[in-house]
Tab-separated table of C-alpha atoms in Angstrom:
chain	number	residue	atom	x	y	z
A	20	UNK	CA	11.829	-29.686	7.487
A	21	UNK	CA	11.585	-26.254	6.364
A	22	UNK	CA	9.039	-23.624	7.399
A	23	UNK	CA	7.394	-20.369	6.819
A	24	UNK	CA	5.527	-18.244	8.818
A	25	UNK	CA	3.578	-14.825	7.555
A	26	UNK	CA	2.581	-12.983	10.704
A	27	UNK	CA	-0.021	-10.636	8.778
A	28	UNK	CA	-3.363	-12.306	8.117
A	29	UNK	CA	-4.355	-8.747	6.413
A	30	UNK	CA	-2.700	-5.449	5.327
A	31	UNK	CA	-4.460	-2.389	4.004
A	32	UNK	CA	-2.432	0.454	2.057
A	33	UNK	CA	-3.336	3.094	0.384
A	34	UNK	CA	-3.311	3.867	-2.992
A	35	UNK	CA	0.165	4.729	-4.526
A	36	UNK	CA	2.098	4.186	-1.605
A	37	UNK	CA	4.352	1.576	-0.182
A	38	UNK	CA	3.793	-1.915	1.772
A	39	UNK	CA	6.181	-4.291	3.240
A	40	UNK	CA	4.587	-8.072	3.701
A	41	UNK	CA	6.647	-10.305	6.198
A	42	UNK	CA	7.898	-13.209	6.096
A	43	UNK	CA	10.201	-15.349	8.134
A	44	UNK	CA	11.850	-18.840	7.423
A	45	UNK	CA	13.097	-21.550	9.009
A	46	UNK	CA	15.639	-24.360	7.114
A	47	UNK	CA	18.821	-26.455	8.088
A	48	UNK	CA	19.546	-26.584	4.496
A	49	UNK	CA	23.056	-24.120	3.487
A	50	UNK	CA	21.052	-23.855	-0.421
A	51	UNK	CA	17.708	-22.567	-0.756
A	52	UNK	CA	15.415	-20.202	-2.480
A	53	UNK	CA	12.887	-17.855	-1.141
A	54	UNK	CA	9.815	-16.949	-3.808
A	55	UNK	CA	6.995	-14.566	-3.318
A	56	UNK	CA	3.656	-15.113	-5.420
A	57	UNK	CA	0.400	-13.322	-5.886
A	58	UNK	CA	-3.042	-15.182	-5.713
A	59	UNK	CA	-5.584	-13.141	-6.851
A	60	UNK	CA	-9.798	-14.315	-6.027
A	61	UNK	CA	-9.655	-16.353	-9.669
A	62	UNK	CA	-6.808	-18.580	-8.380
A	63	UNK	CA	-4.076	-18.577	-9.909
A	64	UNK	CA	-0.861	-18.363	-8.415
A	65	UNK	CA	1.307	-15.487	-9.940
A	66	UNK	CA	5.152	-15.523	-9.788
A	67	UNK	CA	6.519	-12.411	-8.534
A	68	UNK	CA	10.457	-12.477	-7.434
A	69	UNK	CA	13.042	-14.662	-6.426
A	70	UNK	CA	15.984	-14.728	-3.983
A	71	UNK	CA	18.573	-17.320	-4.178
A	72	UNK	CA	20.483	-18.198	-0.313
A	73	UNK	CA	23.552	-17.158	-1.816
A	74	UNK	CA	22.429	-13.948	-4.280
A	75	UNK	CA	24.614	-10.908	-2.285
A	76	UNK	CA	21.902	-8.538	-3.452
A	77	UNK	CA	18.443	-8.176	-2.784
A	78	UNK	CA	16.384	-8.885	-5.865
A	79	UNK	CA	13.834	-6.534	-7.728
A	80	UNK	CA	11.450	-6.782	-9.975
A	81	UNK	CA	9.858	-3.514	-11.473
A	82	UNK	CA	7.345	-2.581	-8.524
A	83	UNK	CA	8.445	-5.941	-6.358
A	84	UNK	CA	11.854	-5.854	-4.080
A	85	UNK	CA	12.759	-8.267	-1.354
A	86	UNK	CA	14.203	-6.949	1.381
A	87	UNK	CA	16.527	-10.385	2.366
A	88	UNK	CA	18.472	-10.691	5.827
A	89	UNK	CA	19.685	-13.813	5.981
A	90	UNK	CA	21.152	-14.089	9.547
A	91	UNK	CA	17.303	-12.883	10.852
A	92	UNK	CA	15.654	-15.655	8.186
A	93	UNK	CA	13.334	-12.690	7.182
A	94	UNK	CA	12.148	-12.455	3.653
A	95	UNK	CA	10.069	-9.265	3.052
A	96	UNK	CA	8.192	-8.555	-0.039
A	97	UNK	CA	8.290	-4.509	-0.620
A	98	UNK	CA	5.689	-3.259	-3.287
A	99	UNK	CA	6.390	0.284	-4.307
A	100	UNK	CA	3.424	2.417	-5.015
A	101	UNK	CA	0.464	0.040	-4.838
A	102	UNK	CA	-2.648	-0.397	-7.020
A	103	UNK	CA	-5.657	-1.514	-6.695
A	104	UNK	CA	-4.674	-4.548	-8.502
A	105	UNK	CA	-2.387	-5.274	-6.151
A	106	UNK	CA	-5.226	-6.905	-4.043
A	107	UNK	CA	-5.283	-10.245	-3.134
A	108	UNK	CA	-3.381	-13.072	-1.056
A	109	UNK	CA	0.432	-12.539	-0.970
A	110	UNK	CA	2.453	-16.280	-0.074
A	111	UNK	CA	5.784	-16.555	0.127
A	112	UNK	CA	7.122	-20.121	-0.311
A	113	UNK	CA	10.557	-21.425	0.623
A	114	UNK	CA	11.974	-24.638	-1.679
A	115	UNK	CA	15.328	-26.633	-2.412
A	116	UNK	CA	17.876	-26.351	-5.773
A	117	UNK	CA	18.775	-29.636	-4.763
A	118	UNK	CA	18.519	-33.031	-3.034
A	119	UNK	CA	15.862	-34.717	-1.508
A	120	UNK	CA	13.482	-31.599	-1.325
A	121	UNK	CA	14.300	-30.409	-5.208
A	122	UNK	CA	11.645	-28.365	-6.878
A	123	UNK	CA	9.282	-28.466	-3.510
A	124	UNK	CA	7.915	-25.188	-1.816
A	125	UNK	CA	6.702	-25.290	1.180
A	126	UNK	CA	4.012	-21.752	1.672
A	127	UNK	CA	3.358	-19.636	4.685
A	128	UNK	CA	-0.233	-19.352	5.272
A	129	UNK	CA	-0.598	-15.650	3.319
A	130	UNK	CA	-1.364	-12.467	3.705
A	131	UNK	CA	-4.383	-10.674	2.332
A	132	UNK	CA	-3.290	-7.319	0.876
A	133	UNK	CA	-6.132	-4.659	-0.032
A	134	UNK	CA	-5.488	-1.391	-1.374
A	135	UNK	CA	-7.872	1.574	-1.027
A	136	UNK	CA	-8.440	4.224	-3.486
B	17	UNK	CA	3.862	-19.541	-25.823
B	18	UNK	CA	0.773	-21.259	-23.943
B	19	UNK	CA	0.650	-21.028	-20.393
B	20	UNK	CA	0.201	-23.757	-17.527
B	21	UNK	CA	-3.184	-25.309	-18.349
B	22	UNK	CA	-5.097	-27.322	-16.264
B	23	UNK	CA	-8.661	-29.134	-16.078
B	24	UNK	CA	-11.269	-29.281	-15.534
B	25	UNK	CA	-11.681	-25.830	-13.816
B	26	UNK	CA	-14.724	-26.860	-11.696
B	27	UNK	CA	-15.792	-29.938	-10.460
B	28	UNK	CA	-18.186	-31.577	-7.892
B	29	UNK	CA	-18.237	-35.328	-6.528
B	30	UNK	CA	-19.367	-37.134	-3.788
B	31	UNK	CA	-17.624	-39.090	-1.080
B	32	UNK	CA	-16.081	-42.222	-1.890
B	33	UNK	CA	-16.362	-41.632	-5.700
B	34	UNK	CA	-12.730	-41.449	-7.489
B	35	UNK	CA	-11.478	-38.221	-9.776
B	36	UNK	CA	-8.908	-37.322	-12.429
B	37	UNK	CA	-7.432	-34.336	-12.324
B	38	UNK	CA	-5.201	-33.322	-15.178
B	39	UNK	CA	-2.193	-30.389	-16.018
B	40	UNK	CA	-0.233	-29.240	-19.253
B	41	UNK	CA	3.461	-27.623	-18.045
B	42	UNK	CA	4.739	-24.685	-20.329
B	43	UNK	CA	6.445	-25.809	-23.166
B	44	UNK	CA	9.947	-27.197	-22.384
B	45	UNK	CA	9.406	-27.578	-18.099
B	46	UNK	CA	10.357	-31.201	-18.003
B	47	UNK	CA	8.788	-31.513	-13.899
B	48	UNK	CA	5.066	-30.890	-12.871
B	49	UNK	CA	4.421	-31.079	-8.948
B	50	UNK	CA	1.025	-30.767	-7.636
B	51	UNK	CA	-0.118	-28.672	-4.488
B	52	UNK	CA	-3.534	-29.062	-2.635
B	53	UNK	CA	-5.418	-25.382	-1.505
B	54	UNK	CA	-7.620	-25.563	1.314
B	55	UNK	CA	-9.711	-22.783	1.522
B	56	UNK	CA	-8.113	-19.970	3.207
B	57	UNK	CA	-4.463	-21.791	3.827
B	58	UNK	CA	-1.344	-22.009	1.982
B	59	UNK	CA	-0.908	-24.458	-0.354
B	60	UNK	CA	0.249	-27.917	0.388
B	61	UNK	CA	2.426	-30.210	-1.636
B	62	UNK	CA	1.433	-33.250	-2.899
B	63	UNK	CA	3.964	-35.079	-5.153
B	64	UNK	CA	6.106	-34.291	-7.984
B	65	UNK	CA	6.988	-35.811	-11.606
B	66	UNK	CA	9.951	-35.898	-13.373
B	67	UNK	CA	10.565	-38.463	-16.355
B	68	UNK	CA	7.529	-40.227	-16.130
B	69	UNK	CA	8.371	-40.762	-12.041
B	70	UNK	CA	6.939	-40.044	-8.804
B	71	UNK	CA	9.962	-38.133	-7.266
B	72	UNK	CA	8.961	-37.061	-4.169
B	73	UNK	CA	5.656	-37.131	-2.328
B	74	UNK	CA	4.367	-34.940	0.584
B	75	UNK	CA	2.222	-36.097	3.848
B	76	UNK	CA	-0.541	-37.244	1.705
B	77	UNK	CA	-1.642	-41.105	1.673
B	78	UNK	CA	-1.779	-43.101	-1.221
B	79	UNK	CA	-5.288	-42.488	-2.414
B	80	UNK	CA	-3.628	-39.646	-4.085
B	81	UNK	CA	-1.938	-40.606	-6.589
B	82	UNK	CA	-0.330	-39.352	-10.284
B	83	UNK	CA	0.905	-39.989	-13.446
B	84	UNK	CA	2.930	-38.182	-16.298
B	85	UNK	CA	3.158	-38.561	-19.752
B	86	UNK	CA	6.146	-38.737	-22.149
B	87	UNK	CA	5.195	-34.952	-23.357
B	88	UNK	CA	4.929	-33.713	-19.861
B	89	UNK	CA	1.756	-33.473	-19.065
B	90	UNK	CA	0.838	-35.137	-15.140
B	91	UNK	CA	-2.528	-36.479	-13.794
B	92	UNK	CA	-3.350	-36.435	-10.456
B	93	UNK	CA	-6.239	-39.027	-9.137
B	94	UNK	CA	-7.560	-39.340	-5.535
B	95	UNK	CA	-9.550	-42.262	-4.980
B	96	UNK	CA	-12.314	-43.104	-2.056
B	97	UNK	CA	-12.853	-39.018	-2.147
B	98	UNK	CA	-13.641	-37.752	1.516
B	99	UNK	CA	-15.543	-34.133	2.220
B	100	UNK	CA	-11.752	-32.950	3.565
B	101	UNK	CA	-10.217	-33.432	-0.471
B	102	UNK	CA	-12.694	-30.040	-1.334
B	103	UNK	CA	-9.891	-27.754	-1.981
B	104	UNK	CA	-8.395	-25.942	-4.888
B	105	UNK	CA	-5.546	-28.655	-6.464
B	106	UNK	CA	-2.663	-26.258	-8.247
B	107	UNK	CA	0.027	-27.900	-10.666
B	108	UNK	CA	3.232	-25.884	-11.495
B	109	UNK	CA	6.089	-26.654	-13.787
B	110	UNK	CA	9.913	-26.214	-13.853
B	111	UNK	CA	12.860	-27.028	-15.451
B	112	UNK	CA	16.165	-28.460	-14.320
B	113	UNK	CA	17.836	-27.210	-11.238
B	114	UNK	CA	15.865	-24.283	-10.815
B	115	UNK	CA	12.620	-24.598	-8.710
B	116	UNK	CA	11.090	-20.850	-9.669
B	117	UNK	CA	7.614	-22.783	-10.940
B	118	UNK	CA	4.966	-21.589	-12.565
B	119	UNK	CA	1.368	-22.287	-11.772
B	120	UNK	CA	-1.732	-23.101	-13.657
B	121	UNK	CA	-5.551	-21.916	-13.022
B	122	UNK	CA	-5.893	-24.894	-10.773
B	123	UNK	CA	-9.018	-27.116	-10.444
B	124	UNK	CA	-11.872	-26.475	-7.617
B	125	UNK	CA	-13.052	-29.900	-6.509
B	126	UNK	CA	-15.771	-29.970	-4.353
B	127	UNK	CA	-16.703	-33.380	-2.513
B	128	UNK	CA	-20.295	-33.821	-0.879
């Protein structure tokens, strides 16, 4: 079974500063993917960034980067230069690329990020 | 290219009733997964459809069933609704061996 743990129920950051959202995971599968999604109050899950378990370099997508530490089983999301529009719920998720769990995502409990002006 | 669409956006039902939710994935996405998200929680996997068959299922009772059509769109049916079925229901589409999933806006179901 796969598990995601997000230990920060809420985080606050000043506009234009960087913030790190924590995520640890547990899986026995050698091949997996880690995802971060943003969920505004409207409810839609917006894909932010993906990291494959065999990727050598940390993933980056614009202001988002994923700090992947495989030995520690952590996949923290770093948002640089925070904007007011970044205020939302953020979910970390893990999924498999194959096998019986193909395409199934397991989500954490989420972290509410609030950006202050 | 249209994104993932879901209908209806909101729905109110009473206990014991049945409900059908609909989802159309993005063009080219042949796999549809359904998730239930209770208030304040992360989404929970219900089941996944590929080639018009249920490929895998999460820990949900048989009251939850689904269907996928030849055009890859999908339905989620819930029978004998319980108060605890009140949630946001999300569908997500993807294709092939990549499990990066693109979600729809969700259907918010309220059971009274």
